[in-house]
């Protein structure tokens, strides 16, 4: 089982997230191809309601303590409640670029 | 002095303290760089400890703090969080408020003495 899959499975069963992204960002760092050293997690769960960020991060860090101690070098965490997620996306939905005419058939 | 005592002293003597890899001017890690830039942007003085120069602190602080990684921002003796928390708070404007209020609180304490 890959570390990515372990992270995914543990988070899914612990937080019943509405949304979960586990992204292997190791290729952005100075490690061998195919490494599983740097990860980013985006997780949206109602379990975070009323919890400060540090408490949310601590809950995830302790859930993944073994992996953090042995294998993961960096774990970026982005934790939201459903409301925060909606507000976040209301402000930050990435804009798709405008058409620059490349699809027009010549002639 | 043992390492934990030294950490406790640093945390109690510096109201805004960042444990990081490298220095704010010459950070040695992308996460430490982002964190120190966000704190610098708040416009108040803060202290930092380069944990690459202090391997004993690098080894002991994660256990003491119950926080596995660096950077770590400590404000008023309490751990605020690591890079993601610092950045998220900065984007929401919460970090600026926290840093400014902390700096103001302690400068008024000083002038009252």
mmCIF file of C-alpha atoms in Angstrom:
data_model
loop_
_atom_site.group_PDB
_atom_site.id
_atom_site.type_symbol
_atom_site.label_atom_id
_atom_site.label_comp_id
_atom_site.label_asym_id
_atom_site.label_seq_id
_atom_site.Cartn_x
_atom_site.Cartn_y
_atom_site.Cartn_z
ATOM 1 C CA UNK A 1 0.000 0.000 0.000
ATOM 2 C CA UNK A 2 1.377 3.430 -0.897
ATOM 3 C CA UNK A 3 1.748 6.068 1.805
ATOM 4 C CA UNK A 4 -0.698 8.187 -0.167
ATOM 5 C CA UNK A 5 -3.309 5.427 0.175
ATOM 6 C CA UNK A 6 -2.586 5.005 3.893
ATOM 7 C CA UNK A 7 -3.079 8.732 4.503
ATOM 8 C CA UNK A 8 -6.292 8.664 2.509
ATOM 9 C CA UNK A 9 -7.717 5.656 4.302
ATOM 10 C CA UNK A 10 -6.871 6.918 7.787
ATOM 11 C CA UNK A 11 -8.364 10.360 7.137
ATOM 12 C CA UNK A 12 -11.499 8.927 5.570
ATOM 13 C CA UNK A 13 -12.254 6.702 8.512
ATOM 14 C CA UNK A 14 -11.314 9.248 11.202
ATOM 15 C CA UNK A 15 -13.051 12.400 9.923
ATOM 16 C CA UNK A 16 -15.746 11.239 7.462
ATOM 17 C CA UNK A 17 -14.764 14.155 5.217
ATOM 18 C CA UNK A 18 -17.168 15.820 2.791
ATOM 19 C CA UNK A 19 -14.141 16.481 0.600
ATOM 20 C CA UNK A 20 -10.633 15.017 0.718
ATOM 21 C CA UNK A 21 -7.580 15.580 -1.482
ATOM 22 C CA UNK A 22 -4.290 13.856 -0.741
ATOM 23 C CA UNK A 23 -1.694 15.173 -3.161
ATOM 24 C CA UNK A 24 1.821 13.813 -3.470
ATOM 25 C CA UNK A 25 4.000 16.897 -3.999
ATOM 26 C CA UNK A 26 7.314 15.066 -3.723
ATOM 27 C CA UNK A 27 8.204 15.782 -7.348
ATOM 28 C CA UNK A 28 8.501 19.480 -6.407
ATOM 29 C CA UNK A 29 11.381 18.623 -4.085
ATOM 30 C CA UNK A 30 14.890 17.293 -4.270
ATOM 31 C CA UNK A 31 14.040 13.600 -3.917
ATOM 32 C CA UNK A 32 14.177 10.541 -6.165
ATOM 33 C CA UNK A 33 11.405 10.135 -8.782
ATOM 34 C CA UNK A 34 8.451 8.215 -7.360
ATOM 35 C CA UNK A 35 9.203 9.298 -3.780
ATOM 36 C CA UNK A 36 6.475 9.693 -1.199
ATOM 37 C CA UNK A 37 8.021 12.322 1.045
ATOM 38 C CA UNK A 38 6.007 15.539 0.619
ATOM 39 C CA UNK A 39 2.227 15.613 0.779
ATOM 40 C CA UNK A 40 -0.559 18.153 0.785
ATOM 41 C CA UNK A 41 -3.940 17.377 2.293
ATOM 42 C CA UNK A 42 -7.132 19.350 1.740
ATOM 43 C CA UNK A 43 -9.859 18.078 4.019
ATOM 44 C CA UNK A 44 -13.375 19.350 4.695
ATOM 45 C CA UNK A 45 -15.170 17.845 7.664
ATOM 46 C CA UNK A 46 -17.901 18.809 10.079
ATOM 47 C CA UNK A 47 -15.697 17.382 12.859
ATOM 48 C CA UNK A 48 -13.666 20.606 12.648
ATOM 49 C CA UNK A 49 -16.610 22.800 13.624
ATOM 50 C CA UNK A 50 -15.651 25.000 16.572
ATOM 51 C CA UNK A 51 -12.060 23.697 16.638
ATOM 52 C CA UNK A 52 -9.113 26.059 16.254
ATOM 53 C CA UNK A 53 -6.660 25.298 13.447
ATOM 54 C CA UNK A 54 -3.982 24.057 15.805
ATOM 55 C CA UNK A 55 -6.362 21.496 17.275
ATOM 56 C CA UNK A 56 -7.411 20.261 13.825
ATOM 57 C CA UNK A 57 -3.794 19.922 12.727
ATOM 58 C CA UNK A 58 -2.855 18.164 15.949
ATOM 59 C CA UNK A 59 -5.644 15.624 15.443
ATOM 60 C CA UNK A 60 -4.327 14.809 11.959
ATOM 61 C CA UNK A 61 -0.690 14.785 13.061
ATOM 62 C CA UNK A 62 -1.433 12.313 15.823
ATOM 63 C CA UNK A 63 -3.485 10.124 13.494
ATOM 64 C CA UNK A 64 -0.509 10.003 11.111
ATOM 65 C CA UNK A 65 2.194 9.957 13.799
ATOM 66 C CA UNK A 66 3.808 6.719 12.580
ATOM 67 C CA UNK A 67 3.974 7.859 8.966
ATOM 68 C CA UNK A 68 5.279 11.293 10.000
ATOM 69 C CA UNK A 69 7.990 9.766 12.155
ATOM 70 C CA UNK A 70 9.116 7.188 9.612
ATOM 71 C CA UNK A 71 8.346 8.308 6.093
ATOM 72 C CA UNK A 72 6.737 11.680 5.521
ATOM 73 C CA UNK A 73 9.095 14.637 5.437
ATOM 74 C CA UNK A 74 6.475 17.356 4.920
ATOM 75 C CA UNK A 75 2.724 17.360 5.328
ATOM 76 C CA UNK A 76 0.863 20.512 4.343
ATOM 77 C CA UNK A 77 -2.597 20.635 5.902
ATOM 78 C CA UNK A 78 -5.593 22.673 4.814
ATOM 79 C CA UNK A 79 -8.545 21.951 7.059
ATOM 80 C CA UNK A 80 -12.009 23.446 6.669
ATOM 81 C CA UNK A 81 -15.530 23.066 7.950
ATOM 82 C CA UNK A 82 -18.217 22.944 5.287
ATOM 83 C CA UNK A 83 -19.062 26.628 5.825
ATOM 84 C CA UNK A 84 -15.408 27.693 5.660
ATOM 85 C CA UNK A 85 -14.951 25.645 2.521
ATOM 86 C CA UNK A 86 -17.896 27.329 0.838
ATOM 87 C CA UNK A 87 -16.660 30.776 1.899
ATOM 88 C CA UNK A 88 -13.154 29.950 0.823
ATOM 89 C CA UNK A 89 -14.288 28.815 -2.568
ATOM 90 C CA UNK A 90 -16.682 31.704 -2.982
ATOM 91 C CA UNK A 91 -13.617 33.985 -2.824
ATOM 92 C CA UNK A 92 -10.993 31.779 -4.405
ATOM 93 C CA UNK A 93 -12.486 29.736 -7.188
ATOM 94 C CA UNK A 94 -9.734 29.743 -9.777
ATOM 95 C CA UNK A 95 -10.850 31.496 -12.921
ATOM 96 C CA UNK A 96 -10.649 29.580 -16.162
ATOM 97 C CA UNK A 97 -8.841 31.605 -18.780
ATOM 98 C CA UNK A 98 -10.663 33.407 -21.567
ATOM 99 C CA UNK A 99 -10.624 32.063 -25.085
ATOM 100 C CA UNK A 100 -7.659 33.262 -27.083
ATOM 101 C CA UNK A 101 -8.996 32.059 -30.385
ATOM 102 C CA UNK A 102 -6.859 28.927 -30.710
ATOM 103 C CA UNK A 103 -9.850 26.660 -31.413
ATOM 104 C CA UNK A 104 -11.012 28.492 -34.511
ATOM 105 C CA UNK A 105 -10.530 26.559 -37.663
ATOM 106 C CA UNK A 106 -8.266 28.236 -40.125
ATOM 107 C CA UNK A 107 -9.964 29.599 -43.211
ATOM 108 C CA UNK B 1 21.030 24.471 31.267
ATOM 109 C CA UNK B 2 19.202 21.570 29.722
ATOM 110 C CA UNK B 3 17.487 21.984 26.398
ATOM 111 C CA UNK B 4 13.911 22.001 27.663
ATOM 112 C CA UNK B 5 14.771 24.718 30.200
ATOM 113 C CA UNK B 6 16.346 26.754 27.421
ATOM 114 C CA UNK B 7 13.239 26.356 25.247
ATOM 115 C CA UNK B 8 10.966 27.381 28.121
ATOM 116 C CA UNK B 9 13.107 30.446 28.731
ATOM 117 C CA UNK B 10 13.061 31.454 25.053
ATOM 118 C CA UNK B 11 9.303 31.037 24.868
ATOM 119 C CA UNK B 12 8.634 33.022 28.031
ATOM 120 C CA UNK B 13 11.061 35.830 27.208
ATOM 121 C CA UNK B 14 10.002 36.394 23.600
ATOM 122 C CA UNK B 15 6.391 37.324 23.033
ATOM 123 C CA UNK B 16 6.576 36.619 19.319
ATOM 124 C CA UNK B 17 9.002 33.821 18.546
ATOM 125 C CA UNK B 18 9.534 31.774 15.406
ATOM 126 C CA UNK B 19 11.491 28.521 15.403
ATOM 127 C CA UNK B 20 12.623 28.038 11.827
ATOM 128 C CA UNK B 21 15.204 26.563 9.480
ATOM 129 C CA UNK B 22 17.666 29.323 8.637
ATOM 130 C CA UNK B 23 16.930 32.992 9.305
ATOM 131 C CA UNK B 24 14.194 35.314 8.014
ATOM 132 C CA UNK B 25 16.768 36.881 5.683
ATOM 133 C CA UNK B 26 18.240 33.555 4.596
ATOM 134 C CA UNK B 27 15.670 30.813 5.167
ATOM 135 C CA UNK B 28 16.744 27.230 4.444
ATOM 136 C CA UNK B 29 13.316 25.759 3.803
ATOM 137 C CA UNK B 30 10.339 26.918 1.757
ATOM 138 C CA UNK B 31 7.919 26.551 4.649
ATOM 139 C CA UNK B 32 10.144 28.560 7.005
ATOM 140 C CA UNK B 33 10.520 31.178 4.294
ATOM 141 C CA UNK B 34 6.760 31.593 3.798
ATOM 142 C CA UNK B 35 6.111 31.717 7.532
ATOM 143 C CA UNK B 36 8.785 34.315 8.281
ATOM 144 C CA UNK B 37 7.657 36.497 5.383
ATOM 145 C CA UNK B 38 4.071 36.489 6.627
ATOM 146 C CA UNK B 39 5.197 37.463 10.121
ATOM 147 C CA UNK B 40 7.523 40.161 8.800
ATOM 148 C CA UNK B 41 4.605 41.557 6.800
ATOM 149 C CA UNK B 42 2.761 42.152 10.078
ATOM 150 C CA UNK B 43 5.256 44.935 10.749
ATOM 151 C CA UNK B 44 6.264 44.159 14.334
ATOM 152 C CA UNK B 45 9.550 42.978 15.795
ATOM 153 C CA UNK B 46 9.823 39.258 16.434
ATOM 154 C CA UNK B 47 12.491 36.851 17.627
ATOM 155 C CA UNK B 48 13.622 33.746 15.815
ATOM 156 C CA UNK B 49 15.701 30.676 16.558
ATOM 157 C CA UNK B 50 17.496 28.878 13.733
ATOM 158 C CA UNK B 51 17.055 25.217 14.594
ATOM 159 C CA UNK B 52 19.684 24.141 12.071
ATOM 160 C CA UNK B 53 22.206 25.918 14.304
ATOM 161 C CA UNK B 54 20.627 24.361 17.394
ATOM 162 C CA UNK B 55 20.306 20.612 16.827
ATOM 163 C CA UNK B 56 19.399 20.008 20.477
ATOM 164 C CA UNK B 57 16.374 22.305 20.170
ATOM 165 C CA UNK B 58 15.491 20.732 16.843
ATOM 166 C CA UNK B 59 15.439 17.333 18.563
ATOM 167 C CA UNK B 60 13.606 18.315 21.760
ATOM 168 C CA UNK B 61 11.086 21.005 20.775
ATOM 169 C CA UNK B 62 8.731 18.778 18.734
ATOM 170 C CA UNK B 63 8.189 16.581 21.799
ATOM 171 C CA UNK B 64 7.790 19.507 24.175
ATOM 172 C CA UNK B 65 5.427 21.296 21.781
ATOM 173 C CA UNK B 66 3.568 18.162 20.697
ATOM 174 C CA UNK B 67 4.107 19.461 17.162
ATOM 175 C CA UNK B 68 6.150 17.408 14.698
ATOM 176 C CA UNK B 69 7.557 19.970 12.292
ATOM 177 C CA UNK B 70 9.158 23.385 11.779
ATOM 178 C CA UNK B 71 8.523 26.291 11.533
ATOM 179 C CA UNK B 72 6.680 26.850 14.810
ATOM 180 C CA UNK B 73 5.237 30.216 15.821
ATOM 181 C CA UNK B 74 4.908 30.886 19.539
ATOM 182 C CA UNK B 75 2.963 33.922 20.716
ATOM 183 C CA UNK B 76 2.660 34.839 24.385
ATOM 184 C CA UNK B 77 3.990 31.456 25.471
ATOM 185 C CA UNK B 78 1.568 29.463 23.349
ATOM 186 C CA UNK B 79 2.063 27.555 20.130
ATOM 187 C CA UNK B 80 0.010 29.189 17.372
ATOM 188 C CA UNK B 81 0.973 26.667 14.695
ATOM 189 C CA UNK B 82 3.155 25.797 11.730
ATOM 190 C CA UNK B 83 3.412 27.205 8.230
ATOM 191 C CA UNK B 84 -0.087 26.308 6.995
ATOM 192 C CA UNK B 85 -1.774 27.781 10.061
ATOM 193 C CA UNK B 86 0.370 30.929 9.861
ATOM 194 C CA UNK B 87 -0.471 31.377 6.163
ATOM 195 C CA UNK B 88 -4.148 30.676 6.601
ATOM 196 C CA UNK B 89 -4.355 33.155 9.502
ATOM 197 C CA UNK B 90 -2.425 35.715 7.482
ATOM 198 C CA UNK B 91 -4.822 35.400 4.554
ATOM 199 C CA UNK B 92 -7.776 35.860 6.907
ATOM 200 C CA UNK B 93 -6.112 38.874 8.565
ATOM 201 C CA UNK B 94 -6.032 37.078 11.924
ATOM 202 C CA UNK B 95 -2.252 36.880 12.125
ATOM 203 C CA UNK B 96 -1.850 40.632 11.712
ATOM 204 C CA UNK B 97 -4.325 41.235 14.552
ATOM 205 C CA UNK B 98 -2.657 38.688 16.827
ATOM 206 C CA UNK B 99 0.858 40.017 16.210
ATOM 207 C CA UNK B 100 -0.129 43.682 16.530
ATOM 208 C CA UNK B 101 -2.165 43.131 19.671
ATOM 209 C CA UNK B 102 0.617 41.128 21.277
ATOM 210 C CA UNK B 103 3.226 43.744 20.435
ATOM 211 C CA UNK B 104 0.963 46.553 21.706
ATOM 212 C CA UNK B 105 0.170 44.709 24.929
ATOM 213 C CA UNK B 106 3.828 44.239 25.778
ATOM 214 C CA UNK B 107 4.949 47.697 24.781
ATOM 215 C CA UNK B 108 2.304 49.197 27.111
ATOM 216 C CA UNK B 109 3.503 46.846 29.864
ATOM 217 C CA UNK B 110 7.040 48.091 29.331
ATOM 218 C CA UNK B 111 6.097 51.743 29.424
ATOM 219 C CA UNK B 112 4.050 51.183 32.582
ATOM 220 C CA UNK B 113 7.050 49.776 34.400
#
